[in-house]
PDB file of C-alpha atoms in Angstrom:
ATOM      1  CA  MET O  23     -12.671 -11.449  13.727  1.00  0.00           C
ATOM      2  CA  THR O  24     -10.024 -11.355  16.657  1.00  0.00           C
ATOM      3  CA  LYS O  25      -8.837  -7.496  16.410  1.00  0.00           C
ATOM      4  CA  LYS O  26     -11.216  -4.367  17.343  1.00  0.00           C
ATOM      5  CA  THR O  27     -13.055  -2.875  15.181  1.00  0.00           C
ATOM      6  CA  VAL O  28     -12.214   0.684  14.265  1.00  0.00           C
ATOM      7  CA  THR O  29     -13.973   3.305  12.943  1.00  0.00           C
ATOM      8  CA  GLU O  30     -12.068   6.256  10.741  1.00  0.00           C
ATOM      9  CA  GLN O  31     -14.255   9.380  11.575  1.00  0.00           C
ATOM     10  CA  TYR O  32     -14.301  10.510   7.433  1.00  0.00           C
ATOM     11  CA  PRO O  33     -13.873  13.781   6.531  1.00  0.00           C
ATOM     12  CA  ASP O  34     -11.926  14.486  10.143  1.00  0.00           C
ATOM     13  CA  ALA O  35      -9.713  11.870   9.167  1.00  0.00           C
ATOM     14  CA  GLN O  36      -8.815  11.225   5.553  1.00  0.00           C
ATOM     15  CA  PRO O  37      -8.208   7.755   5.075  1.00  0.00           C
ATOM     16  CA  ASP O  38      -4.562   6.099   4.031  1.00  0.00           C
ATOM     17  CA  LEU O  39      -5.319   5.251   0.375  1.00  0.00           C
ATOM     18  CA  PRO O  40      -3.103   2.745  -1.293  1.00  0.00           C
ATOM     19  CA  PRO O  41      -0.645   4.190  -4.109  1.00  0.00           C
ATOM     20  CA  ARG O  42      -2.227   4.316  -7.553  1.00  0.00           C
ATOM     21  CA  THR O  43      -5.464   4.454  -6.367  1.00  0.00           C
ATOM     22  CA  ARG O  44      -8.365   4.914  -9.524  1.00  0.00           C
ATOM     23  CA  GLY O  45     -10.308   8.013  -8.266  1.00  0.00           C
ATOM     24  CA  VAL O  46     -10.962  10.219 -11.367  1.00  0.00           C
ATOM     25  CA  ILE O  47      -9.589  10.572 -14.712  1.00  0.00           C
ATOM     26  CA  GLY O  48      -7.172  13.520 -15.146  1.00  0.00           C
ATOM     27  CA  LEU O  49      -6.368  15.107 -18.398  1.00  0.00           C
ATOM     28  CA  PHE O  50      -2.575  16.414 -19.323  1.00  0.00           C
ATOM     29  CA  GLU O  51      -4.012  18.854 -22.041  1.00  0.00           C
ATOM     30  CA  GLU O  52      -0.923  19.217 -23.968  1.00  0.00           C
ATOM     31  CA  ASN O  53      -0.511  15.494 -24.895  1.00  0.00           C
ATOM     32  CA  CYS O  54      -4.222  15.177 -26.278  1.00  0.00           C
ATOM     33  CA  THR O  55      -4.158  15.214 -30.459  1.00  0.00           C
ATOM     34  CA  VAL O  56      -8.544  15.400 -30.086  1.00  0.00           C
ATOM     35  CA  CYS O  57      -8.127  11.588 -32.100  1.00  0.00           C
ATOM     36  CA  MET O  58     -11.385  11.008 -30.397  1.00  0.00           C
ATOM     37  CA  LEU O  59     -10.519   7.760 -29.839  1.00  0.00           C
ATOM     38  CA  CYS O  60     -11.375   7.529 -25.677  1.00  0.00           C
ATOM     39  CA  ALA O  61     -15.023   8.838 -26.758  1.00  0.00           C
ATOM     40  CA  ARG O  62     -15.522   5.680 -29.417  1.00  0.00           C
ATOM     41  CA  GLU O  63     -13.741   3.143 -27.193  1.00  0.00           C
ATOM     42  CA  CYS O  64     -16.004   4.571 -24.062  1.00  0.00           C
ATOM     43  CA  PRO O  65     -18.536   1.632 -23.563  1.00  0.00           C
ATOM     44  CA  ASP O  66     -20.894   4.448 -21.893  1.00  0.00           C
ATOM     45  CA  TRP O  67     -20.480   7.237 -24.191  1.00  0.00           C
ATOM     46  CA  CYS O  68     -19.784   9.567 -20.768  1.00  0.00           C
ATOM     47  CA  ILE O  69     -16.733  11.636 -22.940  1.00  0.00           C
ATOM     48  CA  TYR O  70     -17.600  14.628 -24.846  1.00  0.00           C
ATOM     49  CA  ILE O  71     -15.005  16.299 -26.903  1.00  0.00           C
ATOM     50  CA  ASP O  72     -15.363  19.266 -29.707  1.00  0.00           C
ATOM     51  CA  SER O  73     -12.502  20.475 -31.912  1.00  0.00           C
ATOM     52  CA  HIS O  74     -12.319  22.751 -34.705  1.00  0.00           C
ATOM     53  CA  LYS O  75      -9.265  22.780 -37.234  1.00  0.00           C
ATOM     54  CA  GLU O  76      -6.393  25.331 -37.420  1.00  0.00           C
ATOM     55  CA  THR O  77      -4.339  26.073 -40.093  1.00  0.00           C
ATOM     56  CA  VAL O  78      -0.459  26.537 -38.927  1.00  0.00           C
ATOM     57  CA  PRO O  79       1.574  28.242 -41.434  1.00  0.00           C
ATOM     58  CA  ALA O  80       5.343  26.072 -43.051  1.00  0.00           C
ATOM     59  CA  ALA O  81       7.787  26.066 -41.018  1.00  0.00           C
ATOM     60  CA  ALA O  82      10.202  26.826 -43.750  1.00  0.00           C
ATOM     61  CA  PRO O  83      10.019  29.101 -47.002  1.00  0.00           C
ATOM     62  CA  GLY O  84       8.206  27.134 -49.480  1.00  0.00           C
ATOM     63  CA  GLY O  85       6.579  24.262 -47.305  1.00  0.00           C
ATOM     64  CA  ARG O  86       3.274  23.783 -47.457  1.00  0.00           C
ATOM     65  CA  GLU O  87       0.469  25.306 -44.572  1.00  0.00           C
ATOM     66  CA  ARG O  88      -0.542  22.204 -42.677  1.00  0.00           C
ATOM     67  CA  SER O  89      -4.102  21.359 -40.344  1.00  0.00           C
ATOM     68  CA  ARG O  90      -4.040  20.678 -37.168  1.00  0.00           C
ATOM     69  CA  ASN O  91      -7.188  19.940 -33.864  1.00  0.00           C
ATOM     70  CA  VAL O  92      -7.421  22.069 -31.431  1.00  0.00           C
ATOM     71  CA  LEU O  93      -8.901  20.523 -28.392  1.00  0.00           C
ATOM     72  CA  ASP O  94     -12.234  23.262 -27.109  1.00  0.00           C
ATOM     73  CA  ARG O  95     -14.326  21.249 -25.001  1.00  0.00           C
ATOM     74  CA  PHE O  96     -13.515  17.819 -23.275  1.00  0.00           C
ATOM     75  CA  ALA O  97     -15.400  16.911 -20.314  1.00  0.00           C
ATOM     76  CA  ILE O  98     -16.679  14.125 -19.111  1.00  0.00           C
ATOM     77  CA  ASP O  99     -19.814  12.797 -17.227  1.00  0.00           C
ATOM     78  CA  PHE O 100     -18.662  11.072 -13.826  1.00  0.00           C
ATOM     79  CA  SER O 101     -22.623   9.943 -13.597  1.00  0.00           C
ATOM     80  CA  LEU O 102     -22.434   7.633 -16.195  1.00  0.00           C
ATOM     81  CA  CYS O 103     -19.177   6.584 -16.103  1.00  0.00           C
ATOM     82  CA  MET O 104     -17.945   3.117 -14.590  1.00  0.00           C
ATOM     83  CA  TYR O 105     -14.430   3.707 -13.653  1.00  0.00           C
ATOM     84  CA  CYS O 106     -13.258   0.448 -16.608  1.00  0.00           C
ATOM     85  CA  GLY O 107     -10.277   2.704 -17.788  1.00  0.00           C
ATOM     86  CA  ILE O 108     -10.393   1.884 -21.232  1.00  0.00           C
ATOM     87  CA  CYS O 109     -10.365   5.700 -22.235  1.00  0.00           C
ATOM     88  CA  ILE O 110      -6.587   5.781 -20.429  1.00  0.00           C
ATOM     89  CA  GLU O 111      -5.509   2.417 -22.063  1.00  0.00           C
ATOM     90  CA  VAL O 112      -6.416   3.541 -25.570  1.00  0.00           C
ATOM     91  CA  CYS O 113      -5.085   6.938 -25.369  1.00  0.00           C
ATOM     92  CA  PRO O 114      -1.823   6.703 -27.667  1.00  0.00           C
ATOM     93  CA  PHE O 115      -0.576  10.366 -26.621  1.00  0.00           C
ATOM     94  CA  ASP O 116      -0.955   9.290 -22.572  1.00  0.00           C
ATOM     95  CA  ALA O 117      -3.038  12.816 -22.072  1.00  0.00           C
ATOM     96  CA  LEU O 118      -5.515  10.499 -19.716  1.00  0.00           C
ATOM     97  CA  PHE O 119      -4.731   9.015 -16.296  1.00  0.00           C
ATOM     98  CA  TRP O 120      -6.047   7.776 -13.153  1.00  0.00           C
ATOM     99  CA  SER O 121      -5.363  10.519  -9.905  1.00  0.00           C
ATOM    100  CA  PRO O 122      -6.275   9.126  -6.677  1.00  0.00           C
ATOM    101  CA  GLU O 123      -8.921  12.535  -6.052  1.00  0.00           C
ATOM    102  CA  PHE O 124     -12.102  11.208  -4.809  1.00  0.00           C
ATOM    103  CA  GLU O 125     -13.915  14.260  -3.411  1.00  0.00           C
ATOM    104  CA  TYR O 126     -15.954  15.281  -6.191  1.00  0.00           C
ATOM    105  CA  ALA O 127     -19.470  14.678  -4.566  1.00  0.00           C
ATOM    106  CA  GLU O 128     -21.949  17.026  -5.706  1.00  0.00           C
ATOM    107  CA  THR O 129     -25.284  17.047  -4.395  1.00  0.00           C
ATOM    108  CA  ASP O 130     -27.030  17.380  -8.244  1.00  0.00           C
ATOM    109  CA  ILE O 131     -26.774  14.667 -10.548  1.00  0.00           C
ATOM    110  CA  ARG O 132     -25.991  16.968 -13.289  1.00  0.00           C
ATOM    111  CA  ASP O 133     -23.111  18.785 -11.805  1.00  0.00           C
ATOM    112  CA  LEU O 134     -21.211  15.504 -12.057  1.00  0.00           C
ATOM    113  CA  THR O 135     -20.382  16.368 -15.709  1.00  0.00           C
ATOM    114  CA  HIS O 136     -16.439  17.888 -15.232  1.00  0.00           C
ATOM    115  CA  GLU O 137     -15.290  20.112 -18.050  1.00  0.00           C
ATOM    116  CA  ARG O 138     -11.295  19.771 -19.238  1.00  0.00           C
ATOM    117  CA  ASP O 139     -10.247  23.186 -16.502  1.00  0.00           C
ATOM    118  CA  LYS O 140     -11.239  20.294 -13.770  1.00  0.00           C
ATOM    119  CA  LEU O 141      -9.913  17.735 -15.534  1.00  0.00           C
ATOM    120  CA  ARG O 142      -6.595  19.727 -15.450  1.00  0.00           C
ATOM    121  CA  GLU O 143      -6.585  20.585 -11.694  1.00  0.00           C
ATOM    122  CA  TRP O 144      -6.353  16.708 -11.060  1.00  0.00           C
ATOM    123  CA  MET O 145      -3.727  15.948 -13.547  1.00  0.00           C
ATOM    124  CA  TRP O 146      -1.460  17.330 -10.691  1.00  0.00           C
ATOM    125  CA  THR O 147      -2.442  15.206  -8.233  1.00  0.00           C
ATOM    126  CA  VAL O 148      -1.369  11.832 -10.783  1.00  0.00           C
ATOM    127  CA  PRO O 149       1.309  10.330  -8.748  1.00  0.00           C
ATOM    128  CA  ALA O 150       4.668   9.353 -10.700  1.00  0.00           C
ATOM    129  CA  PRO O 151       4.575   6.148 -11.684  1.00  0.00           C
ATOM    130  CA  PRO O 152       6.587   3.314  -9.574  1.00  0.00           C
ATOM    131  CA  ALA O 153      10.312   3.153 -10.382  1.00  0.00           C
ATOM    132  CA  LEU O 154      11.687   1.400 -13.642  1.00  0.00           C
ATOM    133  CA  ASP O 155      13.294  -2.181 -12.823  1.00  0.00           C
ATOM    134  CA  PRO O 156      17.496  -1.357 -12.235  1.00  0.00           C
ATOM    135  CA  GLY O 157      18.388  -4.113 -14.281  1.00  0.00           C
ATOM    136  CA  ALA O 158      16.168  -2.843 -17.221  1.00  0.00           C
ATOM    137  CA  GLU O 159      17.079  -1.928 -20.407  1.00  0.00           C
ATOM    138  CA  GLU O 160      16.646   2.119 -21.207  1.00  0.00           C
ATOM    139  CA  PRO O 161      13.933   2.907 -22.927  1.00  0.00           C
ATOM    140  CA  LYS O 162      14.996   3.227 -26.577  1.00  0.00           C
ATOM    141  CA  GLU O 163      13.324   7.121 -26.817  1.00  0.00           C
ATOM    142  CA  ILE O 164      15.744   8.083 -24.209  1.00  0.00           C
ATOM    143  CA  ALA O 165      18.705   6.212 -25.120  1.00  0.00           C
ATOM    144  CA  ALA O 166      17.654   8.046 -28.526  1.00  0.00           C
ATOM    145  CA  ALA O 167      17.387  11.695 -26.771  1.00  0.00           C
ATOM    146  CA  ARG O 168      20.412  11.167 -25.016  1.00  0.00           C
ATOM    147  CA  LYS O 169      22.730  10.358 -27.775  1.00  0.00           C
ATOM    148  CA  THR O 170      21.267  13.209 -29.883  1.00  0.00           C
ATOM    149  CA  ALA O 171      22.405  15.674 -26.889  1.00  0.00           C
ATOM    150  CA  GLU O 172      25.539  14.592 -26.429  1.00  0.00           C
ATOM    151  CA  LYS O 173      26.438  14.800 -30.671  1.00  0.00           C
ATOM    152  CA  LEU O 174      25.224  18.258 -29.810  1.00  0.00           C
ATOM    153  CA  ALA O 175      27.126  18.776 -26.858  1.00  0.00           C
ATOM    154  CA  ALA O 176      30.140  17.711 -28.668  1.00  0.00           C
ATOM    155  CA  ALA O 177      29.536  20.175 -31.986  1.00  0.00           C
ATOM    156  CA  GLN O 178      29.410  23.174 -29.582  1.00  0.00           C
ATOM    157  CA  PRO O 179      33.115  24.370 -29.071  1.00  0.00           C
ATOM    158  CA  GLU O 180      34.533  25.090 -25.943  1.00  0.00           C
ATOM    159  CA  PRO O 181      34.590  28.361 -24.409  1.00  0.00           C
ATOM    160  CA  GLN O 182      38.352  30.551 -24.370  1.00  0.00           C
ATOM    161  CA  GLU O 183      39.357  32.124 -20.937  1.00  0.00           C
ATOM    162  CA  GLY O 184      37.944  35.264 -20.635  1.00  0.00           C
ATOM    163  CA  GLU O 185      34.875  34.602 -22.434  1.00  0.00           C
ATOM    164  CA  SER O 186      31.725  33.767 -20.967  1.00  0.00           C
TER     165      SER O 186
END
């Protein structure tokens, strides 16, 4: 109450957003396995997913063919979304993230259903996660990957002089 009121002239002056601001939901399509958990857990039913199954040939001779789900459509209707974040929390494969983008207004409410192309664009605006506590243990996934890389490096013979 003791400070003078300051009005920021948006859109000429962009607001200074706090880190990890919740704007829209971004999709990292490569991680999506079409498990449908996000769509099933959404209280507003605003996530639309379509997929089909593809047969993947056997990796080794004598192996069997596998089938996998392929994402055809992933859309979120932001006119229905209540930004609760349940879809992001339940995704077991880290395919959904909060993006700080907030300028996605439309003149027609029917245009607020954004398809996977737009959701993918927003994915690249997601800030990096905060740094881990320096005193914390290394995640077991990274430790296992490091051990495997060290074993592979030790198994490779050193190049002789004159060889490239």
